[in-house]
XYZ file of N, CA, C and O in Angstrom:
644
model
N 25.061 131.814 51.038
C 25.047 132.826 49.623
C 25.332 132.056 48.394
O 26.431 131.808 47.453
N 25.153 133.254 47.148
C 25.842 133.614 46.307
C 26.839 133.968 46.047
O 27.307 135.004 47.254
N 27.691 133.043 44.754
C 28.849 133.650 45.140
C 29.617 134.444 43.291
O 28.416 133.138 42.379
N 30.096 135.276 43.018
C 30.625 135.048 42.076
C 31.646 135.372 41.513
O 32.203 136.267 42.188
N 32.122 134.906 40.944
C 33.338 135.068 40.941
C 34.140 134.922 39.462
O 33.644 133.950 38.704
N 34.417 136.080 38.832
C 35.551 136.461 37.677
C 36.194 136.592 37.686
O 37.467 137.200 38.428
N 37.390 135.731 36.602
C 38.667 135.952 36.138
C 39.378 136.429 34.663
O 38.303 135.734 33.988
N 40.035 137.588 34.842
C 40.812 137.738 33.043
C 39.730 138.191 31.611
O 39.701 138.582 30.977
N 38.359 138.832 32.568
C 37.582 139.555 31.636
C 37.895 141.020 31.839
O 38.478 140.973 32.639
N 37.020 141.084 30.408
C 38.078 142.546 30.082
C 36.080 143.466 30.373
O 35.044 143.253 29.868
N 35.427 144.454 31.434
C 34.927 145.090 30.990
C 34.897 146.711 31.087
O 35.466 147.226 31.300
N 34.034 146.907 29.258
C 34.550 147.947 28.935
C 33.242 148.957 28.546
O 32.160 148.204 28.436
N 33.280 149.785 28.724
C 32.295 151.121 28.414
C 32.719 151.422 26.997
O 33.661 152.828 27.601
N 31.963 152.661 26.110
C 32.770 153.554 25.468
C 31.602 154.091 25.278
O 30.419 153.991 25.839
N 32.080 155.479 24.399
C 31.134 156.595 23.709
C 30.917 157.431 25.363
O 31.929 157.809 25.890
N 29.384 157.135 25.772
C 29.359 157.825 26.938
C 30.251 157.438 28.738
O 30.510 156.083 29.327
N 31.358 158.450 29.246
C 31.449 158.231 29.854
C 30.803 157.931 31.601
O 31.552 157.147 32.212
N 29.784 158.107 31.595
C 29.640 158.491 32.730
C 28.541 157.042 32.244
O 27.135 156.761 33.410
N 28.879 155.874 32.096
C 28.095 154.989 32.426
C 28.567 154.126 32.474
O 29.429 153.421 32.506
N 27.876 152.943 33.278
C 28.499 151.819 33.799
C 29.226 151.260 33.288
O 28.526 149.994 32.379
N 30.086 149.921 33.986
C 31.263 149.453 33.238
C 30.578 147.515 33.444
O 30.446 146.685 33.110
N 30.152 147.787 34.656
C 29.856 146.913 35.699
C 28.343 147.534 37.472
O 28.752 148.699 37.282
N 27.980 147.540 36.970
C 26.069 147.443 38.516
C 26.109 146.181 39.529
O 26.421 145.264 38.404
N 26.955 147.002 40.094
C 27.013 145.848 41.389
C 26.376 146.058 42.678
O 25.723 147.214 43.437
N 25.382 145.368 43.521
C 25.192 145.174 44.776
C 25.709 145.590 45.437
O 26.588 144.848 45.749
N 24.899 146.728 46.565
C 26.242 146.815 48.022
C 26.797 145.489 48.577
O 27.429 145.924 49.067
N 25.176 145.269 48.347
C 25.825 144.295 49.641
C 26.553 143.491 49.353
O 27.299 142.248 50.241
N 26.296 142.602 48.069
C 27.751 142.019 47.215
C 29.295 142.238 47.904
O 29.848 141.778 47.762
N 29.577 143.515 47.847
C 30.775 143.521 48.294
C 30.663 143.310 49.847
O 32.109 143.516 49.676
N 30.373 144.060 50.407
C 30.386 144.135 52.037
C 30.060 142.696 52.441
O 30.998 142.910 52.954
N 29.602 141.996 52.171
C 29.002 139.981 52.002
C 30.858 139.777 51.217
O 30.422 138.299 51.636
N 31.132 140.250 50.277
C 31.689 139.154 49.742
C 31.857 138.295 48.590
O 32.103 137.528 48.737
N 30.214 138.395 48.510
C 30.262 137.852 47.636
C 30.092 138.069 45.539
O 30.373 136.572 45.098
N 30.742 138.843 45.045
C 31.093 139.107 44.113
C 33.063 138.960 44.177
O 33.564 140.462 44.940
N 33.385 138.306 43.195
C 35.071 138.715 43.344
C 35.037 139.084 42.471
O 35.221 137.615 41.401
N 35.992 139.612 41.817
C 36.346 140.354 40.258
C 37.864 140.313 39.785
O 37.650 141.449 39.650
N 38.258 139.880 40.647
C 40.471 139.971 41.373
C 40.527 139.903 40.310
O 39.888 139.032 38.833
N 41.545 140.063 38.969
C 42.291 139.736 37.988
C 40.954 139.596 37.401
O 40.925 138.884 35.751
N 40.768 141.013 36.065
C 40.247 141.429 35.335
C 40.412 142.523 35.025
O 40.999 143.693 36.027
N 39.964 143.141 34.132
C 39.961 144.124 34.102
C 38.671 145.524 33.116
O 37.524 145.067 32.971
N 39.233 146.571 33.531
C 37.547 147.451 34.042
C 38.311 149.029 32.998
O 39.555 149.014 33.679
N 37.284 149.548 32.017
C 37.446 150.577 31.419
C 36.679 151.450 31.513
O 35.126 151.125 30.604
N 36.037 152.081 32.416
C 34.872 152.426 32.659
C 34.675 153.013 34.232
O 34.946 152.815 35.228
N 33.334 152.607 34.773
C 32.786 153.544 36.622
C 31.702 152.371 36.530
O 30.962 151.053 35.818
N 32.511 151.205 38.198
C 30.757 150.995 38.583
C 29.802 151.767 39.439
O 30.162 152.580 39.814
N 28.679 150.704 39.296
C 28.128 151.735 39.580
C 27.489 150.801 41.254
O 26.791 149.692 40.832
N 27.233 151.033 41.697
C 25.998 150.735 43.374
C 25.385 150.977 43.243
O 24.478 152.089 43.531
N 24.359 149.744 44.219
C 22.679 150.553 44.456
C 22.857 149.051 45.678
O 23.104 148.155 45.640
N 21.747 149.871 46.278
C 20.949 148.543 47.260
C 19.638 147.349 46.733
O 18.823 148.133 46.002
N 19.649 145.847 46.807
C 18.898 145.323 46.417
C 17.266 145.933 46.802
O 17.118 145.919 45.496
N 16.267 147.068 47.354
C 15.670 147.415 47.276
C 15.332 148.370 47.257
O 14.498 149.347 47.058
N 16.408 149.690 46.359
C 16.263 150.139 45.519
C 16.507 151.701 47.024
O 16.442 153.075 46.178
N 16.270 151.857 48.132
C 16.890 152.703 49.111
C 18.082 153.104 48.377
O 19.637 153.205 47.914
N 18.542 154.674 49.297
C 19.818 155.312 49.013
C 20.612 154.929 50.091
O 21.114 155.867 51.289
N 21.023 153.835 50.953
C 21.595 153.571 52.121
C 22.994 153.501 52.362
O 24.075 153.291 52.516
N 23.763 153.477 50.988
C 24.562 152.923 50.583
C 25.939 154.074 50.883
O 25.154 155.686 50.911
N 26.273 154.905 51.864
C 27.977 155.752 52.147
C 28.456 156.279 51.751
O 29.254 155.488 51.721
N 28.258 157.169 50.345
C 29.007 158.338 49.726
C 30.280 158.669 50.236
O 31.370 158.175 49.435
N 30.203 158.665 51.678
C 31.773 158.517 51.747
C 33.052 157.850 52.307
O 34.187 158.000 51.974
N 32.376 156.750 51.718
C 33.268 155.880 51.919
C 34.434 155.000 50.691
O 35.224 154.865 50.428
N 33.282 156.722 50.209
C 34.639 155.688 48.135
C 34.042 157.443 47.812
O 33.476 158.585 47.385
N 35.263 157.752 48.115
C 35.949 159.422 47.849
C 35.464 159.817 46.125
O 35.904 158.631 45.434
N 34.866 160.193 45.996
C 34.747 160.904 44.820
C 33.847 160.578 43.966
O 33.114 160.010 42.768
N 32.975 160.215 44.650
C 30.999 158.835 44.456
C 30.350 159.755 43.823
O 30.448 160.689 44.774
N 28.996 159.903 43.009
C 28.048 160.503 43.390
C 26.887 159.613 42.880
O 26.985 158.816 42.311
N 25.640 160.014 43.930
C 24.026 159.022 43.724
C 23.652 159.779 42.045
O 23.741 160.946 42.208
N 23.120 158.761 41.560
C 22.724 159.180 39.684
C 21.242 159.103 40.602
O 21.214 157.096 40.647
N 20.232 159.725 40.614
C 18.649 159.382 40.379
C 17.929 158.479 39.616
O 18.054 158.233 38.720
N 17.862 157.225 40.585
C 17.169 155.907 40.028
C 17.763 155.456 39.464
O 17.868 154.294 39.059
N 19.508 155.056 39.595
C 20.547 154.743 39.115
C 21.069 154.075 40.094
O 20.941 153.424 40.724
N 22.234 154.513 41.030
C 22.642 154.407 42.158
C 23.852 155.089 42.384
O 23.975 156.388 41.955
N 24.662 154.114 43.357
C 25.967 154.996 43.292
C 26.932 155.465 42.607
O 27.334 153.822 42.145
N 27.519 155.941 41.972
C 29.068 155.461 40.761
C 29.269 156.497 41.310
O 30.206 156.735 41.799
N 31.466 155.081 41.026
C 31.929 154.739 42.086
C 33.208 155.060 41.663
O 33.119 153.734 40.622
N 34.357 155.472 41.440
C 35.475 155.526 40.915
C 36.335 154.256 41.303
O 36.560 154.158 42.530
N 36.910 153.963 39.509
C 37.483 152.210 40.691
C 38.150 152.588 41.466
O 38.231 151.234 42.228
N 39.162 153.079 41.370
C 40.181 152.875 42.774
C 39.615 153.019 44.444
O 40.092 152.462 45.071
N 38.594 153.681 44.833
C 37.200 154.246 45.891
C 36.331 153.049 45.566
O 37.055 152.445 47.146
N 36.248 151.715 44.749
C 35.349 150.448 45.150
C 37.054 149.691 45.886
O 36.347 149.150 46.164
N 38.221 149.668 45.062
C 38.912 148.567 45.379
C 39.753 148.754 46.839
O 39.492 147.359 47.027
N 39.572 149.860 47.099
C 40.087 149.941 48.810
C 38.808 149.375 49.495
O 39.521 148.590 50.361
N 38.192 149.700 49.354
C 36.547 148.859 50.104
C 35.759 147.415 50.312
O 36.272 147.387 50.958
N 35.902 146.996 49.045
C 36.204 145.927 48.266
C 37.383 144.446 48.940
O 36.566 143.829 49.474
N 38.848 145.459 48.718
C 39.481 144.645 49.764
C 39.844 143.293 48.738
O 40.383 142.567 49.344
N 38.712 143.185 47.918
C 39.153 141.614 47.031
C 39.640 142.125 45.120
O 39.429 141.401 44.504
N 39.977 143.255 45.246
C 40.297 143.959 43.989
C 42.053 144.267 43.382
O 42.785 145.309 42.654
N 43.044 143.176 44.390
C 44.908 143.435 44.854
C 44.974 143.182 43.080
O 45.366 144.578 43.735
N 44.228 142.718 41.931
C 45.054 142.871 41.000
C 44.211 143.210 39.771
O 44.409 142.546 39.168
N 43.595 143.858 40.127
C 42.554 144.298 39.507
C 43.712 145.332 38.282
O 44.443 146.390 38.965
N 43.182 145.285 37.577
C 43.710 146.429 35.928
C 42.353 147.537 35.290
O 41.842 146.904 35.426
N 43.004 148.276 35.552
C 41.913 149.010 35.227
C 43.252 150.142 33.930
O 44.143 149.799 33.516
N 41.679 150.066 32.432
C 42.501 149.279 30.908
C 41.627 150.512 29.951
O 40.357 151.451 30.347
N 42.201 150.680 29.129
C 41.672 152.131 27.645
C 40.902 152.263 27.184
O 42.262 151.083 26.330
N 39.978 151.218 27.090
C 39.522 150.785 26.022
C 39.855 151.556 25.341
O 39.699 151.091 23.834
N 40.113 153.060 24.702
C 40.666 153.170 23.147
C 41.823 153.271 22.886
O 42.377 153.248 21.911
N 42.464 152.388 24.119
C 43.831 152.014 23.443
C 44.525 150.007 23.605
O 45.234 150.038 23.864
N 43.265 149.817 23.804
C 43.377 148.465 24.706
C 43.662 147.591 23.792
O 44.464 146.504 23.277
N 42.809 147.285 22.376
C 42.920 146.554 20.800
C 43.367 147.127 19.355
O 43.628 148.472 19.621
N 43.541 146.312 18.811
C 44.643 146.621 17.567
C 43.127 147.209 16.381
O 43.793 148.531 15.692
N 42.311 146.987 16.643
C 40.959 147.337 15.455
C 40.590 148.471 16.587
O 39.883 147.671 17.543
N 39.530 149.497 16.162
C 38.738 150.449 16.772
C 37.226 149.811 17.258
O 37.363 149.005 16.380
N 36.752 149.626 18.581
C 35.999 148.478 18.514
C 34.308 149.344 17.580
O 34.693 150.647 17.956
N 33.441 149.045 17.183
C 32.682 149.561 16.146
C 31.413 150.656 18.111
O 31.972 149.837 18.915
N 31.090 150.957 17.136
C 30.377 152.164 18.093
C 28.789 150.706 18.629
O 28.775 149.992 17.830
N 28.778 150.841 20.206
C 27.833 149.983 20.657
C 26.690 149.584 20.086
O 26.534 148.627 20.399
N 26.253 151.013 19.130
C 24.654 150.408 18.868
C 24.795 149.816 17.252
O 24.581 149.389 16.942
N 26.354 149.569 16.441
C 26.629 148.762 15.406
C 26.831 147.292 16.301
O 27.098 146.351 14.831
N 27.000 147.708 16.958
C 27.563 145.628 18.187
C 26.673 144.545 16.867
O 24.588 144.770 17.088
N 26.910 143.702 16.087
C 25.943 142.614 15.790
C 26.634 141.026 16.044
O 27.673 141.091 16.917
N 25.882 139.824 16.070
C 25.929 138.927 17.094
C 27.462 138.621 16.131
O 27.503 138.019 16.851
N 27.417 138.919 14.560
C 28.500 137.518 14.347
C 29.666 139.081 13.624
O 29.306 140.341 13.183
N 30.753 139.038 14.828
C 31.690 139.836 14.201
C 33.442 139.559 13.968
O 33.434 137.974 13.526
N 33.890 139.508 12.972
C 35.212 139.850 13.059
C 36.081 139.095 14.573
O 35.421 139.259 14.979
N 36.735 137.764 13.378
C 37.135 136.830 14.414
C 38.305 137.882 15.196
O 38.598 137.570 16.400
N 38.708 138.574 14.625
C 40.513 139.498 15.372
C 39.699 140.509 15.655
O 40.909 141.434 16.162
N 38.700 140.675 16.194
C 38.033 142.040 16.738
C 38.362 142.525 18.302
O 38.707 143.732 17.485
N 39.049 141.599 18.743
C 38.886 142.059 19.771
C 40.393 141.833 20.704
O 41.022 140.977 21.943
N 41.617 141.568 19.583
C 42.607 141.156 19.791
C 43.856 142.254 20.227
O 43.285 143.707 19.917
N 44.197 141.998 21.405
C 44.853 143.228 22.612
C 45.996 144.001 21.597
O 46.412 143.066 20.520
N 46.030 145.356 21.674
C 47.381 146.240 21.421
C 48.587 145.694 21.928
O 48.078 145.061 22.762
N 49.576 145.550 21.013
C 50.757 145.495 21.694
C 51.061 146.438 21.964
O 50.886 147.445 23.072
N 51.709 145.812 23.597
C 51.950 147.194 25.160
C 50.858 147.339 25.713
O 50.477 147.255 26.725
N 49.976 146.691 25.249
C 48.566 147.311 26.000
C 48.850 146.760 27.829
O 49.524 145.497 28.381
N 48.109 147.534 29.359
C 48.876 146.612 29.996
C 47.533 145.182 29.722
O 47.423 144.940 31.687
N 46.740 144.838 29.770
C 46.244 143.475 30.051
C 46.652 142.488 29.396
O 46.153 141.706 30.212
N 48.084 142.802 29.214
C 48.730 141.696 28.381
C 48.962 140.897 29.749
O 50.055 142.105 30.565
N 49.684 139.689 30.155
C 50.210 139.655 30.675
C 49.119 139.466 32.737
O 49.846 139.647 33.258
N 48.531 140.140 32.425
C 47.578 140.988 33.318
C 47.286 139.431 34.478
O 46.053 140.461 34.980
N 46.586 138.407 33.682
C 45.556 137.716 34.585
C 46.193 136.567 35.306
O 46.988 137.232 35.351
N 45.672 135.581 35.507
C 45.806 134.329 36.607
C 45.138 133.420 35.518
O 44.087 133.488 34.763
N 45.969 132.332 36.001
C 46.325 130.948 36.070
C 44.247 130.331 35.898
O 44.286 130.882 36.857
N 43.229 129.510 35.026
C 42.333 129.285 35.349
C 43.071 127.752 34.672
O 42.592 127.517 33.576
N 42.618 127.137 34.785
C 42.669 126.092 34.862
C 41.719 124.939 33.611
O 40.326 125.040 33.826
N 42.611 124.349 32.389
C 42.256 124.031 31.535
C 41.427 125.442 30.707
O 40.486 124.882 29.371
N 40.534 127.029 31.226
C 40.447 127.172 30.226
C 42.018 128.656 29.609
O 41.648 128.540 28.211
N 42.978 128.775 30.503
C 43.747 129.441 30.203
C 45.127 128.201 29.963
O 46.099 129.229 29.336
N 45.033 127.443 29.649
C 46.104 126.835 29.518
C 46.660 126.665 27.789
O 45.959 127.239 26.852
N 48.370 127.178 28.113
C 49.007 127.229 26.470
C 49.119 128.926 26.667
O 49.086 129.591 25.568
N 48.914 129.141 27.578
C 48.835 130.984 26.951
C 50.800 131.417 27.292
O 51.612 130.820 27.480
N 50.628 132.550 26.654
C 52.266 132.993 26.008
C 52.763 134.125 26.625
O 51.812 135.152 27.412
N 53.587 134.105 27.790
C 54.080 135.253 28.556
C 54.119 134.658 29.770
O 54.048 133.766 30.295
N 53.890 135.523 30.362
C 54.769 135.075 32.319
C 53.458 134.765 32.892
O 52.972 134.604 34.698
N 51.835 135.290 32.349
C 50.561 135.143 32.749
C 49.707 135.634 31.382
O 49.813 135.917 30.767
N 48.273 134.825 32.191
C 47.018 134.886 30.749
C 47.509 136.173 30.933
O 47.315 137.318 31.636
N 47.025 136.452 29.730
C 46.153 137.922 29.390
C 44.661 137.982 29.325
O 43.990 137.382 30.012
N 44.272 139.463 29.981
C 42.825 140.042 29.954
C 42.236 139.506 28.643
O 42.239 139.570 27.459
N 40.472 139.566 28.795
C 40.774 139.048 27.270
C 40.080 137.991 26.852
O 40.633 136.753 27.510
N 39.160 137.530 25.739
C 39.274 135.829 24.790
C 40.105 136.103 24.310
O 40.791 134.815 24.231
N 41.758 136.198 24.282
C 42.068 136.369 22.849
C 44.066 136.650 23.668
O 43.769 137.003 24.284
N 44.148 135.577 23.489
C 46.526 135.604 24.338
C 46.323 136.275 23.046
O 46.566 136.100 21.717
N 48.009 137.896 23.873
C 48.418 138.296 22.884
C 48.998 137.492 21.625
O 50.569 136.236 22.609
N 49.478 137.936 20.655
C 50.649 137.165 19.270
C 50.107 135.891 19.345
O 50.905 135.599 18.498
N 49.176 135.363 19.739
C 48.395 134.251 19.489
C 46.777 134.848 18.399
O 46.323 135.245 18.501
N 46.705 134.174 17.424
C 45.513 133.573 16.780
C 44.670 133.945 17.172
O 44.279 132.468 17.851
N 43.144 134.965 16.896
C 42.411 134.330 17.217
C 41.516 133.311 17.437
O 41.594 131.924 16.623
N 40.904 132.373 18.470
C 40.587 131.156 18.312
C 39.220 130.731 17.470
O 38.725 132.165 17.108
N 39.031 129.699 17.248
C 37.462 129.537 16.329
C 37.120 128.451 17.235
O 37.146 127.183 17.766
N 35.210 128.198 17.853
C 35.088 127.921 18.317
C 34.107 127.515 17.143
O 33.537 128.616 16.041
N 32.542 126.500 17.325
C 31.738 126.387 17.141
C 31.784 125.754 15.552
O 33.137 124.780 15.244
N 31.321 125.279 14.550
C 31.382 124.021 13.445
C 31.993 124.458 12.693
O 32.531 126.623 12.319
N 33.589 124.047 11.872
C 34.187 124.077 11.454
C 33.988 123.927 9.046
O 33.392 122.717 9.277
């Protein structure tokens, strides 16, 4: 079976609160082929069946509701209890996460300022990650931060210089 393991990432949604930050297949949750522990999310999960059927029992996920043609909208805490793989998951508030406000989604461009996603002091994404060898080397604090930039460090420069 396919496996997807994600660590130290931020999955965010802004503007419309009912849009998903993560769209996931129910089979991946029950088969534990998707593991997003040590990630942060600001938004909701949307679950669907691979065949498009409505076979996911919303009673398993308190507070959830079906959206026709989309899937089952699931609150983070309900998803966490059922999935059993999110013991170290962090729920973040996109509006209070970064030093600078993110531009509206429709204003995103390929080239953005290097300091766009620097974490704000006091953010619960600081020290909420886990060590990933060769990726998080040199982190500051008790653990790596969530997201691409370590708090208190300059934004890294990738590519040609």
